[in-house]
Amino acid sequence: MSPRRKTRQISLGNDRTGVVRIGGDAPVSAQTMTAGYTHAIDTCVAEINRLAAAGADIVRVAVPERKDTEALPEILNQTQVPIVADVHFHYKRALEAIEAGVHKIRLNPGNISDREQVNAVIDACKERGLPIRIGVNEGSIIERKDKQKRAVELGKYFAEHKSGHLIALMIAKLEEYLDIFDAKDFHDVCISAKSMDPALTIDIYAEISKRFDYPLHLGVTHAGPKETGCIRSVVALGTLLANGIGDTVRISYASDPVYEVEDALEMLYCLQLRPRIGAELIACPTCGRIQVDLFTLVQEVRKKLAAEISLPIKVAVMGCVVNGPGEAEGADVAVFAGDRRGIIYVQGERVANVTEEEILERLLEECRKFQAMVQRGEAQLGQKKVEIVPPDPIGELGSGFDKIAHHQVEQVTVGRT
Ligand code: SF4
């Protein structure tokens, strides 16, 4: 992991929603966008609240029409997470959204480029202390109105320098747009430059991170459904974050946006960029030694843990006792299946041996009990590791732990600088 790149910092929200800071020394935030109509107030409020409950730090809403900005005051009244108005084509939607009380504006230089219009939005945001995201993306960066210019840009785009041309175009557009903001001495800005191509996304952000010190909003646009979009997004965003680039992330799926939030948070937890909230579930992939219906069990455990456990308890669900114990080392609560039964351990101590049907409820009961003990100060997370001797011998080579204990292997210390 590389150290985080130093950026300016912006903030959005208020006492009611909580203030979210982006950039500087703020933790990387996870944001998402509603999938329904903003003017359908009740469903929009329900969706925003569902996304906030899933852990979204910021929620963006589309405001394509006047009726959408008219719905904002009521939506803001009924929600408690900072709201961003996503504005395309009509700068007046931005002015209306600002007037309604949103906490941030997103402008797309690809479709709002009139200097006077941008100035009007900057002035309104300045007056209220609101930040603006300048978000260019691949789909709208190529000229659309001027046919001659479009033909030239498309020609270059599809010629041999496709990616280089696109990156140059995005940077040029960002520089041109930022000149307007500089002229107004407005620096409450966050920038994004999204592509549908994960490799291109990595290249674009690596380049803009060298050129601008504004916080970066990362995303792969139009990544597809969760099943494939997850890989496309995490490959690009995870690579950038591991290299210290990125201050807020939005994963975009053609699926329920709750998945966007869950996956963004899991990515940030895995990269140790955010302290984990809720249980961490590890599970074996299963193999020919499997002793129970593990796939069903794991899904049920996952849902129940998400609903009931708030501490970062490490829970392992393993399909057998042959390799399971080694793979579950470090878990606070673990179950190993064997002959249609489950043997449950809490921090290395065997606490139950139950039938397959009883595993789910008993495992959850042990998780709840363990959580309560941690909350009362009677136990600590990760204090004792699960150490169970598997039934078959490890062999004459012995385990890594033995070798470390006898100084036969040098310990490696890793740490993030
Ligand atoms: S824990 Fe057992 S069933 Fe699961 S993958 Fe490992 S060896 Fe196979």
GROMACS .gro file of C-alpha atoms and ligand atoms in nm:
model
  425
    1MET     CA    1   0.000   0.000   0.000
    2SER     CA    2   0.134   0.341  -0.096
    3PRO     CA    3   0.075   0.642   0.127
    4ARG     CA    4  -0.235   0.846   0.043
    5ARG     CA    5  -0.173   1.130  -0.199
    6LYS     CA    6  -0.214   1.467  -0.029
    7THR     CA    7  -0.507   1.668  -0.157
    8ARG     CA    8  -0.711   1.967  -0.060
    9GLN     CA    9  -1.017   1.890   0.147
   10ILE     CA   10  -1.383   1.967   0.090
   11SER     CA   11  -1.677   1.897   0.318
   12LEU     CA   12  -2.049   1.861   0.279
   13GLY     CA   13  -2.349   1.814   0.504
   14ASN     CA   14  -2.455   1.975   0.829
   15ASP     CA   15  -2.540   1.894   1.191
   16ARG     CA   16  -2.851   1.708   1.085
   17THR     CA   17  -2.688   1.485   0.823
   18GLY     CA   18  -2.341   1.477   0.973
   19VAL     CA   19  -2.051   1.641   0.794
   20VAL     CA   20  -1.859   1.427   0.545
   21ARG     CA   21  -1.509   1.542   0.453
   22ILE     CA   22  -1.347   1.438   0.127
   23GLY     CA   23  -0.972   1.454   0.069
   24GLY     CA   24  -0.692   1.568   0.297
   25ASP     CA   25  -0.672   1.337   0.596
   26ALA     CA   26  -1.038   1.229   0.576
   27PRO     CA   27  -1.109   0.857   0.541
   28VAL     CA   28  -1.211   0.748   0.192
   29SER     CA   29  -1.588   0.782   0.172
   30ALA     CA   30  -1.835   0.553  -0.005
   31GLN     CA   31  -2.109   0.708  -0.209
   32THR     CA   32  -2.385   0.589  -0.434
   33MET     CA   33  -2.677   0.716  -0.639
   34THR     CA   34  -3.048   0.646  -0.627
   35ALA     CA   35  -3.192   0.439  -0.910
   36GLY     CA   36  -3.551   0.567  -0.890
   37TYR     CA   37  -3.716   0.896  -0.986
   38THR     CA   38  -3.636   1.186  -0.756
   39HIS     CA   39  -3.980   1.340  -0.804
   40ALA     CA   40  -4.140   1.024  -0.661
   41ILE     CA   41  -4.078   1.159  -0.312
   42ASP     CA   42  -4.182   0.862  -0.098
   43THR     CA   43  -3.990   0.601  -0.294
   44CYS     CA   44  -3.691   0.833  -0.327
   45VAL     CA   45  -3.683   0.893   0.051
   46ALA     CA   46  -3.719   0.519   0.115
   47GLU     CA   47  -3.433   0.444  -0.123
   48ILE     CA   48  -3.203   0.708   0.027
   49ASN     CA   49  -3.274   0.581   0.378
   50ARG     CA   50  -3.206   0.222   0.268
   51LEU     CA   51  -2.873   0.330   0.117
   52ALA     CA   52  -2.778   0.526   0.428
   53ALA     CA   53  -2.864   0.222   0.642
   54ALA     CA   54  -2.633   0.012   0.421
   55GLY     CA   55  -2.351   0.254   0.508
   56ALA     CA   56  -2.351   0.512   0.228
   57ASP     CA   57  -2.173   0.829   0.340
   58ILE     CA   58  -2.321   1.038   0.058
   59VAL     CA   59  -2.616   0.980  -0.177
   60ARG     CA   60  -2.656   1.143  -0.518
   61VAL     CA   61  -2.988   1.200  -0.690
   62ALA     CA   62  -3.064   1.286  -1.053
   63VAL     CA   63  -3.252   1.611  -1.116
   64PRO     CA   64  -3.333   1.610  -1.488
   65GLU     CA   65  -3.657   1.806  -1.454
   66ARG     CA   66  -3.804   2.091  -1.255
   67LYS     CA   67  -4.034   1.848  -1.075
   68ASP     CA   68  -3.721   1.672  -0.943
   69THR     CA   69  -3.570   1.985  -0.788
   70GLU     CA   70  -3.915   2.076  -0.653
   71ALA     CA   71  -3.917   1.745  -0.465
   72LEU     CA   72  -3.581   1.812  -0.298
   73PRO     CA   73  -3.694   2.017   0.007
   74GLU     CA   74  -3.924   1.735   0.121
   75ILE     CA   75  -3.662   1.470   0.046
   76LEU     CA   76  -3.402   1.664   0.245
   77ASN     CA   77  -3.648   1.694   0.532
   78GLN     CA   78  -3.694   1.321   0.553
   79THR     CA   79  -3.337   1.201   0.510
   80GLN     CA   80  -3.022   1.224   0.720
   81VAL     CA   81  -2.733   1.177   0.481
   82PRO     CA   82  -2.565   1.444   0.265
   83ILE     CA   83  -2.738   1.468  -0.074
   84VAL     CA   84  -2.571   1.560  -0.402
   85ALA     CA   85  -2.772   1.689  -0.699
   86ASP     CA   86  -2.650   1.537  -1.025
   87VAL     CA   87  -2.692   1.801  -1.293
   88HIS     CA   88  -2.663   1.757  -1.668
   89PHE     CA   89  -2.757   1.990  -1.956
   90HIS     CA   90  -2.963   2.241  -1.754
   91TYR     CA   91  -2.765   2.467  -1.521
   92LYS     CA   92  -3.093   2.597  -1.377
   93ARG     CA   93  -3.149   2.255  -1.217
   94ALA     CA   94  -2.828   2.323  -1.022
   95LEU     CA   95  -2.953   2.665  -0.910
   96GLU     CA   96  -3.288   2.516  -0.806
   97ALA     CA   97  -3.120   2.231  -0.619
   98ILE     CA   98  -2.893   2.476  -0.435
   99GLU     CA   99  -3.194   2.685  -0.341
  100ALA     CA  100  -3.368   2.368  -0.217
  101GLY     CA  101  -3.077   2.303   0.021
  102VAL     CA  102  -2.874   2.016  -0.131
  103HIS     CA  103  -2.527   1.967   0.008
  104LYS     CA  104  -2.321   1.942  -0.311
  105ILE     CA  105  -2.359   1.982  -0.688
  106ARG     CA  106  -2.217   1.763  -0.962
  107LEU     CA  107  -2.161   1.933  -1.298
  108ASN     CA  108  -2.063   1.758  -1.619
  109PRO     CA  109  -1.830   1.970  -1.837
  110GLY     CA  110  -1.942   1.756  -2.131
  111ASN     CA  111  -2.289   1.906  -2.128
  112ILE     CA  112  -2.278   2.233  -1.928
  113SER     CA  113  -1.999   2.437  -2.078
  114ASP     CA  114  -2.133   2.791  -2.108
  115ARG     CA  115  -1.906   3.010  -1.895
  116GLU     CA  116  -2.185   3.235  -1.770
  117GLN     CA  117  -2.396   2.936  -1.667
  118VAL     CA  118  -2.106   2.776  -1.481
  119ASN     CA  119  -2.033   3.111  -1.315
  120ALA     CA  120  -2.393   3.133  -1.195
  121VAL     CA  121  -2.366   2.790  -1.031
  122ILE     CA  122  -2.028   2.876  -0.875
  123ASP     CA  123  -2.171   3.201  -0.731
  124ALA     CA  124  -2.470   3.021  -0.580
  125CYS     CA  125  -2.249   2.749  -0.428
  126LYS     CA  126  -2.005   3.007  -0.294
  127GLU     CA  127  -2.286   3.195  -0.123
  128ARG     CA  128  -2.398   2.876   0.057
  129GLY     CA  129  -2.057   2.719   0.110
  130LEU     CA  130  -2.133   2.417  -0.106
  131PRO     CA  131  -1.874   2.213  -0.295
  132ILE     CA  132  -1.898   2.115  -0.661
  133ARG     CA  133  -1.781   1.796  -0.827
  134ILE     CA  134  -1.656   1.842  -1.179
  135GLY     CA  135  -1.728   1.505  -1.334
  136VAL     CA  136  -1.611   1.428  -1.685
  137ASN     CA  137  -1.676   1.087  -1.830
  138GLU     CA  138  -1.603   0.891  -2.141
  139GLY     CA  139  -1.962   0.892  -2.262
  140SER     CA  140  -1.996   1.269  -2.278
  141ILE     CA  141  -1.645   1.392  -2.343
  142ILE     CA  142  -1.657   1.364  -2.722
  143GLU     CA  143  -1.816   1.670  -2.885
  144ARG     CA  144  -2.185   1.618  -2.965
  145LYS     CA  145  -2.323   1.949  -3.093
  146ASP     CA  146  -2.061   2.051  -3.350
  147LYS     CA  147  -2.068   1.772  -3.611
  148GLN     CA  148  -1.738   1.866  -3.771
  149LYS     CA  149  -1.558   1.876  -3.439
  150ARG     CA  150  -1.722   1.548  -3.340
  151ALA     CA  151  -1.598   1.377  -3.657
  152VAL     CA  152  -1.242   1.491  -3.585
  153GLU     CA  153  -1.256   1.381  -3.221
  154LEU     CA  154  -1.411   1.045  -3.302
  155GLY     CA  155  -1.154   0.991  -3.576
  156LYS     CA  156  -0.875   1.044  -3.325
  157TYR     CA  157  -1.054   0.839  -3.062
  158PHE     CA  158  -1.083   0.532  -3.281
  159ALA     CA  159  -0.741   0.570  -3.437
  160GLU     CA  160  -0.439   0.407  -3.283
  161HIS     CA  161  -0.418   0.640  -2.985
  162LYS     CA  162  -0.762   0.572  -2.840
  163SER     CA  163  -0.667   0.579  -2.474
  164GLY     CA  164  -0.405   0.849  -2.501
  165HIS     CA  165  -0.647   1.068  -2.692
  166LEU     CA  166  -0.924   1.015  -2.440
  167ILE     CA  167  -0.698   1.096  -2.146
  168ALA     CA  168  -0.572   1.410  -2.320
  169LEU     CA  169  -0.928   1.515  -2.396
  170MET     CA  170  -1.043   1.464  -2.037
  171ILE     CA  171  -0.747   1.657  -1.898
  172ALA     CA  172  -0.799   1.939  -2.146
  173LYS     CA  173  -1.166   1.958  -2.050
  174LEU     CA  174  -1.084   1.956  -1.678
  175GLU     CA  175  -0.821   2.229  -1.721
  176GLU     CA  176  -1.056   2.441  -1.928
  177TYR     CA  177  -1.332   2.402  -1.670
  178LEU     CA  178  -1.106   2.460  -1.371
  179ASP     CA  179  -0.993   2.788  -1.529
  180ILE     CA  180  -1.349   2.913  -1.479
  181PHE     CA  181  -1.338   2.808  -1.114
  182ASP     CA  182  -0.990   2.961  -1.064
  183ALA     CA  183  -1.109   3.289  -1.212
  184LYS     CA  184  -1.379   3.292  -0.944
  185ASP     CA  185  -1.127   3.188  -0.678
  186PHE     CA  186  -1.351   2.891  -0.603
  187HIS     CA  187  -1.162   2.582  -0.487
  188ASP     CA  188  -1.429   2.385  -0.307
  189VAL     CA  189  -1.395   2.129  -0.582
  190CYS     CA  190  -1.370   1.754  -0.623
  191ILE     CA  191  -1.298   1.597  -0.963
  192SER     CA  192  -1.370   1.273  -1.141
  193ALA     CA  193  -1.285   1.134  -1.485
  194LYS     CA  194  -1.461   0.805  -1.545
  195SER     CA  195  -1.428   0.552  -1.821
  196MET     CA  196  -1.608   0.222  -1.883
  197ASP     CA  197  -1.270   0.056  -1.929
  198PRO     CA  198  -1.099  -0.037  -1.598
  199ALA     CA  199  -0.744  -0.019  -1.739
  200LEU     CA  200  -0.816   0.321  -1.891
  201THR     CA  201  -0.969   0.437  -1.562
  202ILE     CA  202  -0.644   0.351  -1.384
  203ASP     CA  203  -0.440   0.544  -1.643
  204ILE     CA  204  -0.670   0.848  -1.636
  205TYR     CA  205  -0.673   0.886  -1.258
  206ALA     CA  206  -0.299   0.820  -1.232
  207GLU     CA  207  -0.247   1.106  -1.474
  208ILE     CA  208  -0.491   1.355  -1.322
  209SER     CA  209  -0.360   1.281  -0.972
  210LYS     CA  210  -0.022   1.417  -1.090
  211ARG     CA  211  -0.175   1.734  -1.231
  212PHE     CA  212  -0.438   1.845  -0.981
  213ASP     CA  213  -0.442   1.858  -0.603
  214TYR     CA  214  -0.820   1.849  -0.574
  215PRO     CA  215  -0.971   1.542  -0.406
  216LEU     CA  216  -1.058   1.264  -0.650
  217HIS     CA  217  -1.391   1.087  -0.679
  218LEU     CA  218  -1.317   0.743  -0.827
  219GLY     CA  219  -1.549   0.535  -1.039
  220VAL     CA  220  -1.580   0.308  -1.341
  221THR     CA  221  -1.883   0.429  -1.531
  222HIS     CA  222  -2.144   0.190  -1.673
  223ALA     CA  223  -1.965  -0.105  -1.518
  224GLY     CA  224  -2.257  -0.342  -1.582
  225PRO     CA  225  -2.452  -0.569  -1.348
  226LYS     CA  226  -2.315  -0.647  -1.004
  227GLU     CA  227  -2.189  -0.990  -1.108
  228THR     CA  228  -1.937  -0.853  -1.360
  229GLY     CA  229  -1.938  -0.485  -1.263
  230CYS     CA  230  -1.791  -0.581  -0.927
  231ILE     CA  231  -1.472  -0.710  -1.088
  232ARG     CA  232  -1.448  -0.419  -1.334
  233SER     CA  233  -1.489  -0.165  -1.055
  234VAL     CA  234  -1.275  -0.322  -0.787
  235VAL     CA  235  -0.986  -0.396  -1.024
  236ALA     CA  236  -0.966  -0.028  -1.120
  237LEU     CA  237  -1.057   0.138  -0.791
  238GLY     CA  238  -0.865  -0.108  -0.575
  239THR     CA  239  -0.551  -0.059  -0.785
  240LEU     CA  240  -0.578   0.319  -0.758
  241LEU     CA  241  -0.651   0.317  -0.385
  242ALA     CA  242  -0.362   0.078  -0.318
  243ASN     CA  243  -0.144   0.333  -0.496
  244GLY     CA  244  -0.267   0.611  -0.270
  245ILE     CA  245  -0.502   0.766  -0.527
  246GLY     CA  246  -0.867   0.841  -0.448
  247ASP     CA  247  -1.063   1.020  -0.177
  248THR     CA  248  -1.420   0.905  -0.234
  249VAL     CA  249  -1.555   0.612  -0.437
  250ARG     CA  250  -1.871   0.527  -0.619
  251ILE     CA  251  -1.913   0.178  -0.756
  252SER     CA  252  -2.184   0.178  -1.024
  253TYR     CA  253  -2.395  -0.127  -1.101
  254ALA     CA  254  -2.696  -0.194  -1.318
  255SER     CA  255  -2.838  -0.353  -1.000
  256ASP     CA  256  -2.976  -0.246  -0.663
  257PRO     CA  257  -2.745   0.038  -0.544
  258VAL     CA  258  -2.731  -0.120  -0.198
  259TYR     CA  259  -2.478  -0.359  -0.357
  260GLU     CA  260  -2.273  -0.057  -0.465
  261VAL     CA  261  -2.246   0.056  -0.105
  262GLU     CA  262  -2.176  -0.291   0.036
  263ASP     CA  263  -1.904  -0.362  -0.218
  264ALA     CA  264  -1.743  -0.017  -0.190
  265LEU     CA  265  -1.723  -0.056   0.188
  266GLU     CA  266  -1.587  -0.411   0.166
  267MET     CA  267  -1.319  -0.287  -0.075
  268LEU     CA  268  -1.221  -0.008   0.168
  269TYR     CA  269  -1.215  -0.252   0.462
  270CYS     CA  270  -0.997  -0.497   0.268
  271LEU     CA  271  -0.750  -0.221   0.185
  272GLN     CA  272  -0.757  -0.109   0.550
  273LEU     CA  273  -0.867   0.237   0.443
  274ARG     CA  274  -1.167   0.226   0.676
  275PRO     CA  275  -1.217   0.051   1.010
  276ARG     CA  276  -1.460  -0.235   0.955
  277ILE     CA  277  -1.815  -0.198   1.083
  278GLY     CA  278  -1.997  -0.527   1.129
  279ALA     CA  279  -1.878  -0.886   1.108
  280GLU     CA  280  -1.614  -1.009   0.867
  281LEU     CA  281  -1.719  -1.338   0.715
  282ILE     CA  282  -1.471  -1.586   0.576
  283ALA     CA  283  -1.585  -1.914   0.428
  284CYS     CA  284  -1.422  -2.202   0.246
  285PRO     CA  285  -1.489  -2.240  -0.127
  286THR     CA  286  -1.590  -2.605  -0.064
  287CYS     CA  287  -1.440  -2.910  -0.229
  288GLY     CA  288  -1.487  -3.287  -0.240
  289ARG     CA  289  -1.445  -3.302   0.140
  290ILE     CA  290  -1.759  -3.093   0.201
  291GLN     CA  291  -1.984  -3.225   0.478
  292VAL     CA  292  -2.287  -2.989   0.473
  293ASP     CA  293  -2.479  -2.759   0.232
  294LEU     CA  294  -2.226  -2.482   0.280
  295PHE     CA  295  -2.337  -2.242   0.006
  296THR     CA  296  -2.684  -2.205   0.157
  297LEU     CA  297  -2.545  -2.184   0.510
  298VAL     CA  298  -2.295  -1.910   0.417
  299GLN     CA  299  -2.561  -1.695   0.251
  300GLU     CA  300  -2.788  -1.725   0.553
  301VAL     CA  301  -2.503  -1.649   0.794
  302ARG     CA  302  -2.402  -1.345   0.585
  303LYS     CA  303  -2.752  -1.195   0.591
  304LYS     CA  304  -2.802  -1.254   0.962
  305LEU     CA  305  -2.460  -1.120   1.059
  306ALA     CA  306  -2.524  -0.803   0.855
  307ALA     CA  307  -2.852  -0.752   1.039
  308GLU     CA  308  -2.743  -0.844   1.392
  309ILE     CA  309  -2.371  -0.788   1.447
  310SER     CA  310  -2.221  -0.441   1.463
  311LEU     CA  311  -1.869  -0.523   1.588
  312PRO     CA  312  -1.598  -0.642   1.346
  313ILE     CA  313  -1.611  -1.001   1.472
  314LYS     CA  314  -1.430  -1.240   1.240
  315VAL     CA  315  -1.654  -1.537   1.164
  316ALA     CA  316  -1.541  -1.846   0.974
  317VAL     CA  317  -1.767  -2.104   0.813
  318MET     CA  318  -1.569  -2.408   0.702
  319GLY     CA  319  -1.690  -2.715   0.516
  320CYS     CA  320  -1.479  -2.974   0.696
  321VAL     CA  321  -1.232  -3.026   0.979
  322VAL     CA  322  -0.946  -3.134   0.753
  323ASN     CA  323  -0.822  -2.802   0.620
  324GLY     CA  324  -1.085  -2.576   0.774
  325PRO     CA  325  -0.905  -2.510   1.104
  326GLY     CA  326  -0.590  -2.388   0.933
  327GLU     CA  327  -0.787  -2.170   0.695
  328ALA     CA  328  -0.998  -2.025   0.977
  329GLU     CA  329  -0.703  -1.928   1.193
  330GLY     CA  330  -0.760  -1.590   1.350
  331ALA     CA  331  -1.141  -1.613   1.349
  332ASP     CA  332  -1.323  -1.516   1.669
  333VAL     CA  333  -1.613  -1.751   1.604
  334ALA     CA  334  -1.584  -2.049   1.371
  335VAL     CA  335  -1.783  -2.351   1.263
  336PHE     CA  336  -1.631  -2.660   1.104
  337ALA     CA  337  -1.868  -2.904   0.942
  338GLY     CA  338  -1.827  -3.276   0.989
  339ASP     CA  339  -2.057  -3.564   0.904
  340ARG     CA  340  -2.372  -3.346   0.879
  341ARG     CA  341  -2.282  -3.170   1.201
  342GLY     CA  342  -2.112  -2.847   1.297
  343ILE     CA  343  -1.844  -2.802   1.560
  344ILE     CA  344  -1.843  -2.444   1.686
  345TYR     CA  345  -1.544  -2.266   1.839
  346VAL     CA  346  -1.524  -1.926   2.010
  347GLN     CA  347  -1.168  -1.790   2.024
  348GLY     CA  348  -1.020  -2.136   2.010
  349GLU     CA  349  -1.255  -2.300   2.260
  350ARG     CA  350  -1.496  -2.565   2.147
  351VAL     CA  351  -1.842  -2.457   2.263
  352ALA     CA  352  -2.087  -2.676   2.072
  353ASN     CA  353  -2.136  -2.976   1.847
  354VAL     CA  354  -2.474  -2.947   1.673
  355THR     CA  355  -2.664  -3.100   1.384
  356GLU     CA  356  -2.655  -2.938   1.040
  357GLU     CA  357  -3.005  -2.791   1.094
  358GLU     CA  358  -2.894  -2.627   1.419
  359ILE     CA  359  -2.571  -2.470   1.290
  360LEU     CA  360  -2.711  -2.135   1.175
  361GLU     CA  361  -2.899  -2.048   1.493
  362ARG     CA  362  -2.626  -2.173   1.727
  363LEU     CA  363  -2.351  -1.995   1.537
  364LEU     CA  364  -2.546  -1.668   1.553
  365GLU     CA  365  -2.618  -1.718   1.919
  366GLU     CA  366  -2.243  -1.757   1.983
  367CYS     CA  367  -2.172  -1.444   1.776
  368ARG     CA  368  -2.429  -1.245   1.974
  369LYS     CA  369  -2.291  -1.375   2.304
  370PHE     CA  370  -1.935  -1.298   2.200
  371GLN     CA  371  -2.033  -0.948   2.086
  372ALA     CA  372  -2.199  -0.883   2.423
  373MET     CA  373  -1.884  -1.004   2.603
  374VAL     CA  374  -1.667  -0.768   2.397
  375GLN     CA  375  -1.907  -0.482   2.469
  376ARG     CA  376  -1.885  -0.556   2.844
  377GLY     CA  377  -1.505  -0.566   2.822
  378GLU     CA  378  -1.488  -0.938   2.904
  379ALA     CA  379  -1.331  -1.037   2.571
  380GLN     CA  380  -1.128  -0.875   2.297
  381LEU     CA  381  -1.160  -0.911   1.923
  382GLY     CA  382  -0.887  -1.122   1.766
  383GLN     CA  383  -0.736  -1.195   2.104
  384LYS     CA  384  -0.700  -1.570   2.066
  385LYS     CA  385  -0.667  -1.749   1.741
  386VAL     CA  386  -0.846  -2.070   1.653
  387GLU     CA  387  -0.588  -2.344   1.691
  388ILE     CA  388  -0.725  -2.688   1.631
  389VAL     CA  389  -0.507  -2.982   1.541
  390PRO     CA  390  -0.650  -3.140   1.227
  391PRO     CA  391  -0.708  -3.514   1.233
  392ASP     CA  392  -0.440  -3.600   0.978
  393PRO     CA  393  -0.071  -3.531   1.047
  394ILE     CA  394   0.086  -3.219   0.899
  395GLY     CA  395   0.392  -3.422   0.807
  396GLU     CA  396   0.757  -3.404   0.883
  397LEU     CA  397   0.797  -3.053   0.742
  398GLY     CA  398   0.589  -2.924   1.034
  399SER     CA  399   0.389  -2.602   1.043
  400GLY     CA  400   0.507  -2.250   0.976
  401PHE     CA  401   0.429  -2.155   1.336
  402ASP     CA  402   0.673  -2.420   1.462
  403LYS     CA  403   0.945  -2.289   1.237
  404ILE     CA  404   0.888  -1.928   1.342
  405ALA     CA  405   0.887  -2.036   1.709
  406HIS     CA  406   1.224  -2.207   1.659
  407HIS     CA  407   1.365  -1.910   1.467
  408GLN     CA  408   1.399  -2.115   1.151
  409VAL     CA  409   1.204  -1.856   0.955
  410GLU     CA  410   1.263  -1.486   0.968
  411GLN     CA  411   0.947  -1.292   1.057
  412VAL     CA  412   0.854  -1.025   0.809
  413THR     CA  413   0.714  -0.701   0.936
  414VAL     CA  414   0.488  -0.514   0.697
  415GLY     CA  415   0.335  -0.180   0.761
  416ARG     CA  416   0.187   0.112   0.579
  417THR     CA  417   0.388   0.427   0.582
  418SF4     S1  418  -1.245  -2.642   0.451
  418SF4    FE1  419  -1.262  -2.857   0.389
  418SF4     S2  420  -1.439  -2.860   0.248
  418SF4    FE2  421  -1.374  -2.647   0.267
  418SF4     S3  422  -1.233  -2.620   0.093
  418SF4    FE3  423  -1.109  -2.664   0.273
  418SF4     S4  424  -1.079  -2.887   0.260
  418SF4    FE4  425  -1.254  -2.840   0.125
   0.00000   0.00000   0.00000
